[in-house]
CSV table of C-alpha atoms and ligand atoms in Angstrom, one decimal:
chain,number,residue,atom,x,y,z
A,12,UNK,CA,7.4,16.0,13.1
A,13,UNK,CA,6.1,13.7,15.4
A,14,UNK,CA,3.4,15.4,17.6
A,15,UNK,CA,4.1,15.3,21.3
A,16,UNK,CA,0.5,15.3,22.2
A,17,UNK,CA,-2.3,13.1,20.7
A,18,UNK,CA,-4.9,14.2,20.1
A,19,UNK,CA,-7.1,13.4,23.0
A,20,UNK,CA,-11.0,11.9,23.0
A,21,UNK,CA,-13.9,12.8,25.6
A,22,UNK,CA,-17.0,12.5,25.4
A,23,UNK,CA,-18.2,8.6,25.5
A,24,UNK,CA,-15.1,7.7,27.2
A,25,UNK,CA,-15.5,10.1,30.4
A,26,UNK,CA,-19.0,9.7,30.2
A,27,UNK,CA,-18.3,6.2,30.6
A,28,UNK,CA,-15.8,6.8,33.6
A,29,UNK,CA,-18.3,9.2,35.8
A,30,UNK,CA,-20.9,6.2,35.0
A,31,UNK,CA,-18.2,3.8,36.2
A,32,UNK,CA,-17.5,6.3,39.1
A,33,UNK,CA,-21.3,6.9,40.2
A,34,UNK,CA,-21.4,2.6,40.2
A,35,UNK,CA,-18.6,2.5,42.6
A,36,UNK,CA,-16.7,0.9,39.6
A,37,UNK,CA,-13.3,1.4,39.3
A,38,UNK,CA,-12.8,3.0,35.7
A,39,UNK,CA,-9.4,0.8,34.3
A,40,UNK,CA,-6.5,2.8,34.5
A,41,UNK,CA,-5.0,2.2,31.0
A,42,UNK,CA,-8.2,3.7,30.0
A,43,UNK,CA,-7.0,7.4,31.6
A,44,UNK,CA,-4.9,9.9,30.6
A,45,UNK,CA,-3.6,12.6,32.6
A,46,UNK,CA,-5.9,13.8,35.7
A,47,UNK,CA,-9.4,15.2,33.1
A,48,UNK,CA,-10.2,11.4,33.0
A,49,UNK,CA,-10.5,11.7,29.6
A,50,UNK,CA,-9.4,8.5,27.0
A,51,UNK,CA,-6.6,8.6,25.1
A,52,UNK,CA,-7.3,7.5,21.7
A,53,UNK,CA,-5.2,4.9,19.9
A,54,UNK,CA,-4.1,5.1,16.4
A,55,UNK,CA,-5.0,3.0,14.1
A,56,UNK,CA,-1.5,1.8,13.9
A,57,UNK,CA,-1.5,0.9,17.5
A,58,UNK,CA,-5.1,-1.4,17.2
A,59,UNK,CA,-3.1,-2.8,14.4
A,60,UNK,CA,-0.1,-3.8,15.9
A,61,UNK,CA,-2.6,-4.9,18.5
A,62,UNK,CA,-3.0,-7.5,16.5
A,63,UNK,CA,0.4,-8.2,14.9
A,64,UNK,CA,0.1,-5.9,12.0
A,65,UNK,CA,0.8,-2.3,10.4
A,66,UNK,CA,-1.8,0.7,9.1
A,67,UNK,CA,-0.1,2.4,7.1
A,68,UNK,CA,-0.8,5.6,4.8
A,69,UNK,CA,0.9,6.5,1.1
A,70,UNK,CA,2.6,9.6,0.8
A,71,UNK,CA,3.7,11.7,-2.3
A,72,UNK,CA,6.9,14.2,-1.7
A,73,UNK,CA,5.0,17.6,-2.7
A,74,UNK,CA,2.9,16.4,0.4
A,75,UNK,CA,5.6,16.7,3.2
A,76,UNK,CA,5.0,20.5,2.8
A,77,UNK,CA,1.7,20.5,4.0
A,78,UNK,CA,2.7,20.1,7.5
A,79,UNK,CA,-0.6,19.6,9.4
A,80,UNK,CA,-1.0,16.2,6.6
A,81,UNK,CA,2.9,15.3,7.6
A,82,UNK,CA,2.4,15.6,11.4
A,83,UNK,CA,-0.9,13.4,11.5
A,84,UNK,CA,0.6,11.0,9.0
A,85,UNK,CA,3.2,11.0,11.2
A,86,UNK,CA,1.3,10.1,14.5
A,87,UNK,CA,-1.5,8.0,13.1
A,88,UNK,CA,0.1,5.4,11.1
A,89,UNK,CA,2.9,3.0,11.0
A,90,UNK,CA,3.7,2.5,7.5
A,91,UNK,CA,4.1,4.2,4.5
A,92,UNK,CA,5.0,4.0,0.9
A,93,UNK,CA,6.3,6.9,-1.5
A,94,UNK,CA,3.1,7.4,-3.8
A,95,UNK,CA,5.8,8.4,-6.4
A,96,UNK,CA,9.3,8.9,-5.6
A,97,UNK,CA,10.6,5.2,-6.1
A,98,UNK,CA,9.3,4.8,-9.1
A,99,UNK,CA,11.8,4.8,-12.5
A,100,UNK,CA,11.3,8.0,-13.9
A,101,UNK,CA,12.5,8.9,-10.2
A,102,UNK,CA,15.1,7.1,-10.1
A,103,UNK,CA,16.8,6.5,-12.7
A,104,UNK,CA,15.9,9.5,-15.1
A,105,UNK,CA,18.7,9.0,-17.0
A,106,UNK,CA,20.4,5.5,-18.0
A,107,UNK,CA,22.8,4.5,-15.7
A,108,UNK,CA,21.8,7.7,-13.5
A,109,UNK,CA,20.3,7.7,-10.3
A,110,UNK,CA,18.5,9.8,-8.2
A,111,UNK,CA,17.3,8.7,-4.4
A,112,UNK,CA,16.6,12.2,-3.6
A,113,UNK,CA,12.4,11.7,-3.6
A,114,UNK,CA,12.8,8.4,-2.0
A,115,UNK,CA,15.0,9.6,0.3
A,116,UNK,CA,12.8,12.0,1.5
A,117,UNK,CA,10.4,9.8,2.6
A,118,UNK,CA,12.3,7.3,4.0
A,119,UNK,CA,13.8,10.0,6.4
A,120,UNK,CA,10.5,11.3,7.5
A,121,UNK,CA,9.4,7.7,7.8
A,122,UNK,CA,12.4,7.2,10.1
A,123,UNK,CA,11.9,10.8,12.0
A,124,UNK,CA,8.1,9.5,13.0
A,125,UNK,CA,8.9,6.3,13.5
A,126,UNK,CA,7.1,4.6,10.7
A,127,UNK,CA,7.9,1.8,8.3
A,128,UNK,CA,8.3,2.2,4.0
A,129,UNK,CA,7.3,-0.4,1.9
A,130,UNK,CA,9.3,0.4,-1.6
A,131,UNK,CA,7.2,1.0,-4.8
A,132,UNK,CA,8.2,0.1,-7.7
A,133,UNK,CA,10.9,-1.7,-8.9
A,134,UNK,CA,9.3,-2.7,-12.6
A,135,UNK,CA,6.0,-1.4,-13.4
A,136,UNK,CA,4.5,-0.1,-17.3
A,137,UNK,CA,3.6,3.2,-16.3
A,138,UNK,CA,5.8,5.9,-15.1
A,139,UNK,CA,8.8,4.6,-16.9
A,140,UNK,CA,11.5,7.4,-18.4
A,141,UNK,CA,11.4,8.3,-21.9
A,142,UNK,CA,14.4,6.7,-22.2
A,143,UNK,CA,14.1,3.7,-21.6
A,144,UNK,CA,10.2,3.7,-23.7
A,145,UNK,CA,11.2,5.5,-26.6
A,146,UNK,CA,14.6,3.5,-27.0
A,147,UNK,CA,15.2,-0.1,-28.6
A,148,UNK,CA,16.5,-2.6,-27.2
A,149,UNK,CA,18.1,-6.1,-28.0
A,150,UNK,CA,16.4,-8.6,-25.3
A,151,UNK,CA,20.5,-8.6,-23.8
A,152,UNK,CA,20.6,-4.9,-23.3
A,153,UNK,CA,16.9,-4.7,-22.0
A,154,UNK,CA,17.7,-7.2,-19.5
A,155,UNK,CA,20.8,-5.5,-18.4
A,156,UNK,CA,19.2,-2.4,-18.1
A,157,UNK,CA,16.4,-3.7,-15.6
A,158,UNK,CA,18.9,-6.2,-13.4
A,159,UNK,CA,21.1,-3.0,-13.2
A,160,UNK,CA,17.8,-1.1,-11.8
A,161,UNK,CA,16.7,-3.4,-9.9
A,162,UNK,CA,20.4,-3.8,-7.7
A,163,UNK,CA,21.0,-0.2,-7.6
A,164,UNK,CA,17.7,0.7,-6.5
A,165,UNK,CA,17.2,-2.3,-4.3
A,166,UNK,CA,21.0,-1.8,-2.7
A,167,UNK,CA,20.4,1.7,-2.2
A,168,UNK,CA,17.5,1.3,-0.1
A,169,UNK,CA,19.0,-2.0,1.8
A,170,UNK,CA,17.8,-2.1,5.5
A,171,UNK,CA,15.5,1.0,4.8
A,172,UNK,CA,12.4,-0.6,3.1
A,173,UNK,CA,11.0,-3.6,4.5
A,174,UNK,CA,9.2,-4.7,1.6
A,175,UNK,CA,9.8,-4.5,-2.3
A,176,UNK,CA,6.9,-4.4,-4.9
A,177,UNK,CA,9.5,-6.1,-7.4
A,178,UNK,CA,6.9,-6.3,-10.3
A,179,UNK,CA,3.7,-3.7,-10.5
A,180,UNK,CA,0.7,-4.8,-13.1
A,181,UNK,CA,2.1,-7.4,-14.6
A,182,UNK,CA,-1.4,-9.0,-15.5
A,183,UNK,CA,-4.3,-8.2,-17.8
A,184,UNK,CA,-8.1,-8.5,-16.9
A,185,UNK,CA,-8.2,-12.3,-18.2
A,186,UNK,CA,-4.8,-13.1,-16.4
A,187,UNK,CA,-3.0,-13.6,-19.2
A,188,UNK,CA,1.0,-11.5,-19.4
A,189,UNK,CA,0.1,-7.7,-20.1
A,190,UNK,CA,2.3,-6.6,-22.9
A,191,UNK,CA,4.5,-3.9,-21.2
A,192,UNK,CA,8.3,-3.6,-22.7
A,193,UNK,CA,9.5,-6.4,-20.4
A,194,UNK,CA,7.4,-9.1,-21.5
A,195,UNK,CA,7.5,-8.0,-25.2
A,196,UNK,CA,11.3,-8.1,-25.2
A,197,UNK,CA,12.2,-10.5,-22.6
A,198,UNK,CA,9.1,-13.0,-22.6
A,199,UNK,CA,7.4,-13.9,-19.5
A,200,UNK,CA,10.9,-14.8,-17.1
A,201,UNK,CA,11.5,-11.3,-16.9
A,202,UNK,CA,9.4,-11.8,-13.3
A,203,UNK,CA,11.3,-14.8,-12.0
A,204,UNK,CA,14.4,-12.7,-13.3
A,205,UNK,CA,13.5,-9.6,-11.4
A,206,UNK,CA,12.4,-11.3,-8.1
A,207,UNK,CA,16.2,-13.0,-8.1
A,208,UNK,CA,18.0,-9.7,-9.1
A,209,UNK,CA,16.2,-8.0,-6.1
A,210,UNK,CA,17.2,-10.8,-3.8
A,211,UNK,CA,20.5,-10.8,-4.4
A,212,UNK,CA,21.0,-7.8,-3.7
A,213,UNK,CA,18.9,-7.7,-0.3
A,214,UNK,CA,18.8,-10.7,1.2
A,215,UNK,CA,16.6,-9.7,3.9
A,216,UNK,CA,13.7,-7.6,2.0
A,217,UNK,CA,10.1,-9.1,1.3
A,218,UNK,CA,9.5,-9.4,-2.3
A,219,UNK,CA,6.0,-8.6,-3.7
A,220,UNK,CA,4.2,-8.8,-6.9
A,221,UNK,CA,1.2,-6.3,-6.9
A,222,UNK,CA,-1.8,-5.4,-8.5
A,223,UNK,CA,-5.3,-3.9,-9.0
A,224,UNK,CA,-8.6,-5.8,-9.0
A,225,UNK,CA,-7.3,-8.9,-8.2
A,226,UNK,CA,-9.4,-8.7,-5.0
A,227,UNK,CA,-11.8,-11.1,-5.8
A,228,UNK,CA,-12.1,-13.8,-6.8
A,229,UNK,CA,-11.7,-14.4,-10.9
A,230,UNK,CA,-9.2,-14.7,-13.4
A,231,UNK,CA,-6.6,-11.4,-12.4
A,232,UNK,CA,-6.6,-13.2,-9.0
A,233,UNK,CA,-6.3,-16.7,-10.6
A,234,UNK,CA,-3.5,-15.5,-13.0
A,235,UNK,CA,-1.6,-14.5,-9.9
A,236,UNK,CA,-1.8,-17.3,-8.0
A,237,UNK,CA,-1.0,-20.1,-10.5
A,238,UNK,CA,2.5,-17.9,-11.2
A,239,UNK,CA,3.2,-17.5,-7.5
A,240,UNK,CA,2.7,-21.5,-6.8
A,241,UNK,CA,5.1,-22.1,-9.6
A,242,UNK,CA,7.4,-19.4,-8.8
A,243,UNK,CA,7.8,-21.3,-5.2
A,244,UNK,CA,7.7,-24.4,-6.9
A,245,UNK,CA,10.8,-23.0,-8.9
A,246,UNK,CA,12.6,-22.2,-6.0
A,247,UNK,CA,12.8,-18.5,-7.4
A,248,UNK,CA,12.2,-15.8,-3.7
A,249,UNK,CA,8.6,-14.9,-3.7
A,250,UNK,CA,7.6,-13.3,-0.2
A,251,UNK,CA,4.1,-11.8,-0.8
A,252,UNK,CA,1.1,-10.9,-2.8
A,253,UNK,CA,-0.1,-6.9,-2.4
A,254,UNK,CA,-4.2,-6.3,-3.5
A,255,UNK,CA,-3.8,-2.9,-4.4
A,256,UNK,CA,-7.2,-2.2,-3.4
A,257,UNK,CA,-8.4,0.5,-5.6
A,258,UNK,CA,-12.2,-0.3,-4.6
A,259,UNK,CA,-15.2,2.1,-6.3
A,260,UNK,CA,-18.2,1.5,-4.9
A,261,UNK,CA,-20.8,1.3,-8.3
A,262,UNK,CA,-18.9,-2.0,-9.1
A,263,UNK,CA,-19.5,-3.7,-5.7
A,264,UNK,CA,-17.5,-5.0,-3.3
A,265,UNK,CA,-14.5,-7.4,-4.5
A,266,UNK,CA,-16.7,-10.8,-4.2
A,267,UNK,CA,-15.1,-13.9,-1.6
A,268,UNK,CA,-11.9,-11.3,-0.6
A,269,UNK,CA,-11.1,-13.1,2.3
A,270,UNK,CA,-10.9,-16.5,0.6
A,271,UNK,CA,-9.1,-15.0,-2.0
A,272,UNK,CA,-6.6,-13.7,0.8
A,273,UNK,CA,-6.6,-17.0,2.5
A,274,UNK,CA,-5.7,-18.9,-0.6
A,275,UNK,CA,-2.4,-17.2,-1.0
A,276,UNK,CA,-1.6,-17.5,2.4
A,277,UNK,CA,-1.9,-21.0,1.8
A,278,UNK,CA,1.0,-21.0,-0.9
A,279,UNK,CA,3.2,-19.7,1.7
A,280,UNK,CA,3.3,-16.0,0.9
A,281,UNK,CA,2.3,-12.6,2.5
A,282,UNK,CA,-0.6,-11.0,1.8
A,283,UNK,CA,-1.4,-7.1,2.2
A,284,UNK,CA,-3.9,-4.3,0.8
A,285,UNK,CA,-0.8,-2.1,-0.6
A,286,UNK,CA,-3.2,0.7,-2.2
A,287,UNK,CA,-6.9,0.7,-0.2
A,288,UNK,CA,-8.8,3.7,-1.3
A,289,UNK,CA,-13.0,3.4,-1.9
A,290,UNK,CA,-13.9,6.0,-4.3
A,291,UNK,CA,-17.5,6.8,-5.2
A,292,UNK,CA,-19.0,8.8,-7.9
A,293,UNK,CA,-19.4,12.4,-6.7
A,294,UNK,CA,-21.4,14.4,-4.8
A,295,UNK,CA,-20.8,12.5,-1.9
A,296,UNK,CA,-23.8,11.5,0.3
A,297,UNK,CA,-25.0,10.2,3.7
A,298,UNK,CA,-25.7,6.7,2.2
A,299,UNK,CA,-22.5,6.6,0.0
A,300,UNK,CA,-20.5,7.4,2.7
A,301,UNK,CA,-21.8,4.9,4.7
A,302,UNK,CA,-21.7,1.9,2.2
A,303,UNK,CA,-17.9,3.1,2.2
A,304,UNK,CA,-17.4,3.2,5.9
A,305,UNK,CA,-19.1,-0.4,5.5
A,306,UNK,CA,-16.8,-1.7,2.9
A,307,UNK,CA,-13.7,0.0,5.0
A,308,UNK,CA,-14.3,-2.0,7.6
A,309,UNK,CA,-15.3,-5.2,5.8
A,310,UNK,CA,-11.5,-5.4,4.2
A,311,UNK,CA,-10.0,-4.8,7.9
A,312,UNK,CA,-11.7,-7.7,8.5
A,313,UNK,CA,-10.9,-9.7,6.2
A,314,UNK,CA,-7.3,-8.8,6.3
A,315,UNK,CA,-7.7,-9.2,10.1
A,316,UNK,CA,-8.9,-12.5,9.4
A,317,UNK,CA,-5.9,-14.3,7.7
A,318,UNK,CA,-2.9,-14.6,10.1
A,319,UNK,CA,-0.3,-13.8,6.7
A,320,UNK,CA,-2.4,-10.4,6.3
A,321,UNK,CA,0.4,-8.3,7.0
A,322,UNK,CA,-1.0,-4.9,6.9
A,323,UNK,CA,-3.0,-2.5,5.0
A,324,UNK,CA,-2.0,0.7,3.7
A,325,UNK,CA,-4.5,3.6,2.4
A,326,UNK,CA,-3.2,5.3,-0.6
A,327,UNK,CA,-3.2,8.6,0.9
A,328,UNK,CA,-5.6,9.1,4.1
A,329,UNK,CA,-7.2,12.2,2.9
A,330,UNK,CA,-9.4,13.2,0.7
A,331,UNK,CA,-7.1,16.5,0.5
A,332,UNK,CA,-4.6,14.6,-1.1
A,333,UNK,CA,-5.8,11.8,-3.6
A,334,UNK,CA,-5.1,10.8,-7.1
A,335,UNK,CA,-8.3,9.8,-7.9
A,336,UNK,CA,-10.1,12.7,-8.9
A,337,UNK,CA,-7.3,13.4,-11.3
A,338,UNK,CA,-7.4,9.8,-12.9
A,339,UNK,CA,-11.2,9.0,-12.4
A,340,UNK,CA,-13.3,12.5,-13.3
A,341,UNK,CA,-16.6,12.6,-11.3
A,342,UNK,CA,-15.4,10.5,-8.8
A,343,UNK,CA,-13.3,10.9,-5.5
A,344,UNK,CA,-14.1,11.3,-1.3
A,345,UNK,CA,-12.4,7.6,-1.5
A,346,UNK,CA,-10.5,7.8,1.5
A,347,UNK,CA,-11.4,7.9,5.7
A,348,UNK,CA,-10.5,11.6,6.3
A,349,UNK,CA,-11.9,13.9,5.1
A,350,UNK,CA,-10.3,17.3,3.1
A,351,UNK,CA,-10.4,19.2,6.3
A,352,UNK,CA,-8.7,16.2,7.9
A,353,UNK,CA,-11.7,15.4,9.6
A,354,UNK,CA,-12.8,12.0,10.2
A,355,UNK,CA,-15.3,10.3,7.6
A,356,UNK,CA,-17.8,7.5,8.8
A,357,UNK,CA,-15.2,5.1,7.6
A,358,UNK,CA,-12.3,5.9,9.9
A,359,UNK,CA,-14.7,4.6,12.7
A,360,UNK,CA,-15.4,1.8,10.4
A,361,UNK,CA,-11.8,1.1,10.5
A,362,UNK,CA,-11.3,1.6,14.7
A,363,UNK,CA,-14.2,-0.7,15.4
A,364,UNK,CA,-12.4,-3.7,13.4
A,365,UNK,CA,-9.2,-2.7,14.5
A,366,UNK,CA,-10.8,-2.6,18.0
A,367,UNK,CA,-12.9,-5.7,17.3
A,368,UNK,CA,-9.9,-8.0,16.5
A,369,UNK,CA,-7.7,-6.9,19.0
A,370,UNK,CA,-9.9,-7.3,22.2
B,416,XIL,C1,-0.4,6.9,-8.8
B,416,XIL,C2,0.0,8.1,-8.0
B,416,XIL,O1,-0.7,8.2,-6.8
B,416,XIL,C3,-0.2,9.4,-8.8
B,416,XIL,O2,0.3,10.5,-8.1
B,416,XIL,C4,0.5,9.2,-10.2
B,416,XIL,O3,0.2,10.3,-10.9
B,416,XIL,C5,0.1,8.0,-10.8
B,416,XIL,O4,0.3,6.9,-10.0
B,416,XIL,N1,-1.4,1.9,-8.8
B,416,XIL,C6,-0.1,2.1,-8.4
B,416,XIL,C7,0.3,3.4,-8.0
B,416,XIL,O5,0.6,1.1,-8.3
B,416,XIL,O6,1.7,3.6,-8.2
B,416,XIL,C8,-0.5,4.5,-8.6
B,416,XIL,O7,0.0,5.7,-8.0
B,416,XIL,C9,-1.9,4.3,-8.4
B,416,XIL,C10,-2.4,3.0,-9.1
């Protein structure tokens, strides 16, 4: 799927070269591409790995069949993540039955183009099978049933995910344990259980616990990083810390961010933004979109700014394929291309940090 040509920029850049030219300059070779003197324009993914890290882009299955979204998904980024299809009710729809097709998918056109998959989800409260909600279960069978899910699901995809998000939303706004069927049956080790399940049976794969608005600073964020200090304290294999990153614009931007990302650094873990969309509240306009191009750019940089920022991953890239105007009526436009897959303000936003940190 991988285009063989990318898509090529003029403009500025041969502007730039005739300027170069007329000075008696020589214009810098890597700056040329073919003999039109026109610049070849990196993906983001390359200024990211630039410096040391992945920009990657969430994809759902039903997606792969548009194939001009595949083919720049493909070319553009480095990373992706299955919006869906590693989730419960996708794979294991039936107790003791699995079912990789869905992830499989995307983990073969993730191979095919050359990018990366970080696995979503191994435990989460949403998007469970009826089965396993509607049943009851003793705290012995509930726990067999979630260490068998975890190793199949985290055996299957051995050596073809880089990165586990073991435990999804696990929090409540005040930080305290939100009451999903884990933590009502099992009490709060279910984490420290899952996180050593999922080693065990991939010894090499990050582990992450992962969440929404726990970008700033405040007591989601605090929650999280008093269990991950005792989780290493514990000894029990904790690798990294994913911010979701589900940002709207009428409630500001996620207040001291890059401390926040720094502190959990600090404890010895990853960091990434696993879920980075910025979604406003419809119609779109000049000055919304450029507040989000703004606030685009101002997680790059923090991210950019903490060595253990790993990467950052849109959920989605377009605004052709999101799941916020489903889940958030009135609102949407919350992601850097457009739904023509044309670039917003933001994805320039996002190129000058990129470029900013790797020069
Ligand atoms: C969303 C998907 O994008 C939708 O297609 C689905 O209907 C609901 O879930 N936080 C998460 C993701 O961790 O799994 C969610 O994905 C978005 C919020």
């Amino acid at each position: 799927m991988r285009t063989p040509v990318r898509r090529i920029r003029i403009g500025s850049a041969a502007l730039a070269a005739s300027a170069a030219l007329l000075l008696g300059l020589a214009a810098a070779p890597a700056a040329q591409a073919g003999t039109d003197g026109a610049k070849e324009t990196k993906t983001l993914h390359e200024l990211a790995r630039e410096s040391g890290r992945y920009f990657g882009a969430a994809v759902d299955n039903p997606e792969l069949a548009d194939t001009e979204f595949a083919e720049l998904l493909g070319t553009e980024f480095g990373q992706t993540t299955p919006g869906n299809g590693m989730k419960w009710y996708a794979t294991e729809p039936q107790r003791g039955v699995f079912d990789f097709t869905a992830g499989d998918e995307i983990v073969d056109y993730a191979r095919a183009n050359g990018l990366k998959v970080r696995g979503h989800t191994l435990l989460w409260h949403s998007q469970l099978p009826d089965w396993l909600t509607s049943g009851t279960w003793t705290a012995g069978e509930l726990r067999s049933i979630l260490k068998n899910h975890i190793t199949k699901v985290v055996k299957h995809y051995r050596g073809k995910v880089f990165a586990w998000d073991v435990a999804n939303e696990i929090m409540n706004e005040d930080g305290t344990y939100r009451e999903n069927i884990f933590y009502t049956t099992l009490g709060p080790g279910y984490v420290a259980d899952a996180l050593r399940w999922a080693r065990a049976a991939d010894p090499k794969v990050k582990l992450y616990l992962n969440d929404y608005n726990v970008e700033a600073l405040g007591p989601k964020s605090d929650a999280y990083y008093t269990l991950i200090k005792q989780l290493k304290r514990d000894r029990v294999p904790i690798d990294g810390f994913g911010l979701q990153g589900h940002l709207a614009l009428q409630y500001g931007f996620p207040g001291g961010l890059k401390e926040n990302l720094r502190r959990f650094a600090d404890l010895g873990v990853d960091v990434a933004l696993t879920e980075l969309d910025i979604r406003m509240i419809l119609p779109s306009d000049e000055t919304k979109l450029a507040e989000q191009a703004d606030w685009y750019a101002r997680v790059t940089d923090a991210c950019l700014a903490v060595r253990r920022c790993v990467g950052i991953t849109l959920w989605g890239y377009t605004d052709r394929h999101s799941w916020i105007p489903a889940v958030f009526p009135g609102e949407g436009a919350a992601l850097p291309w457009d739904e023509n897959l044309r670039h917003k303000p933001a994805y320039d936003a996002i190129r000058s940090a990129l470029t900013a940190a790797g020069s």
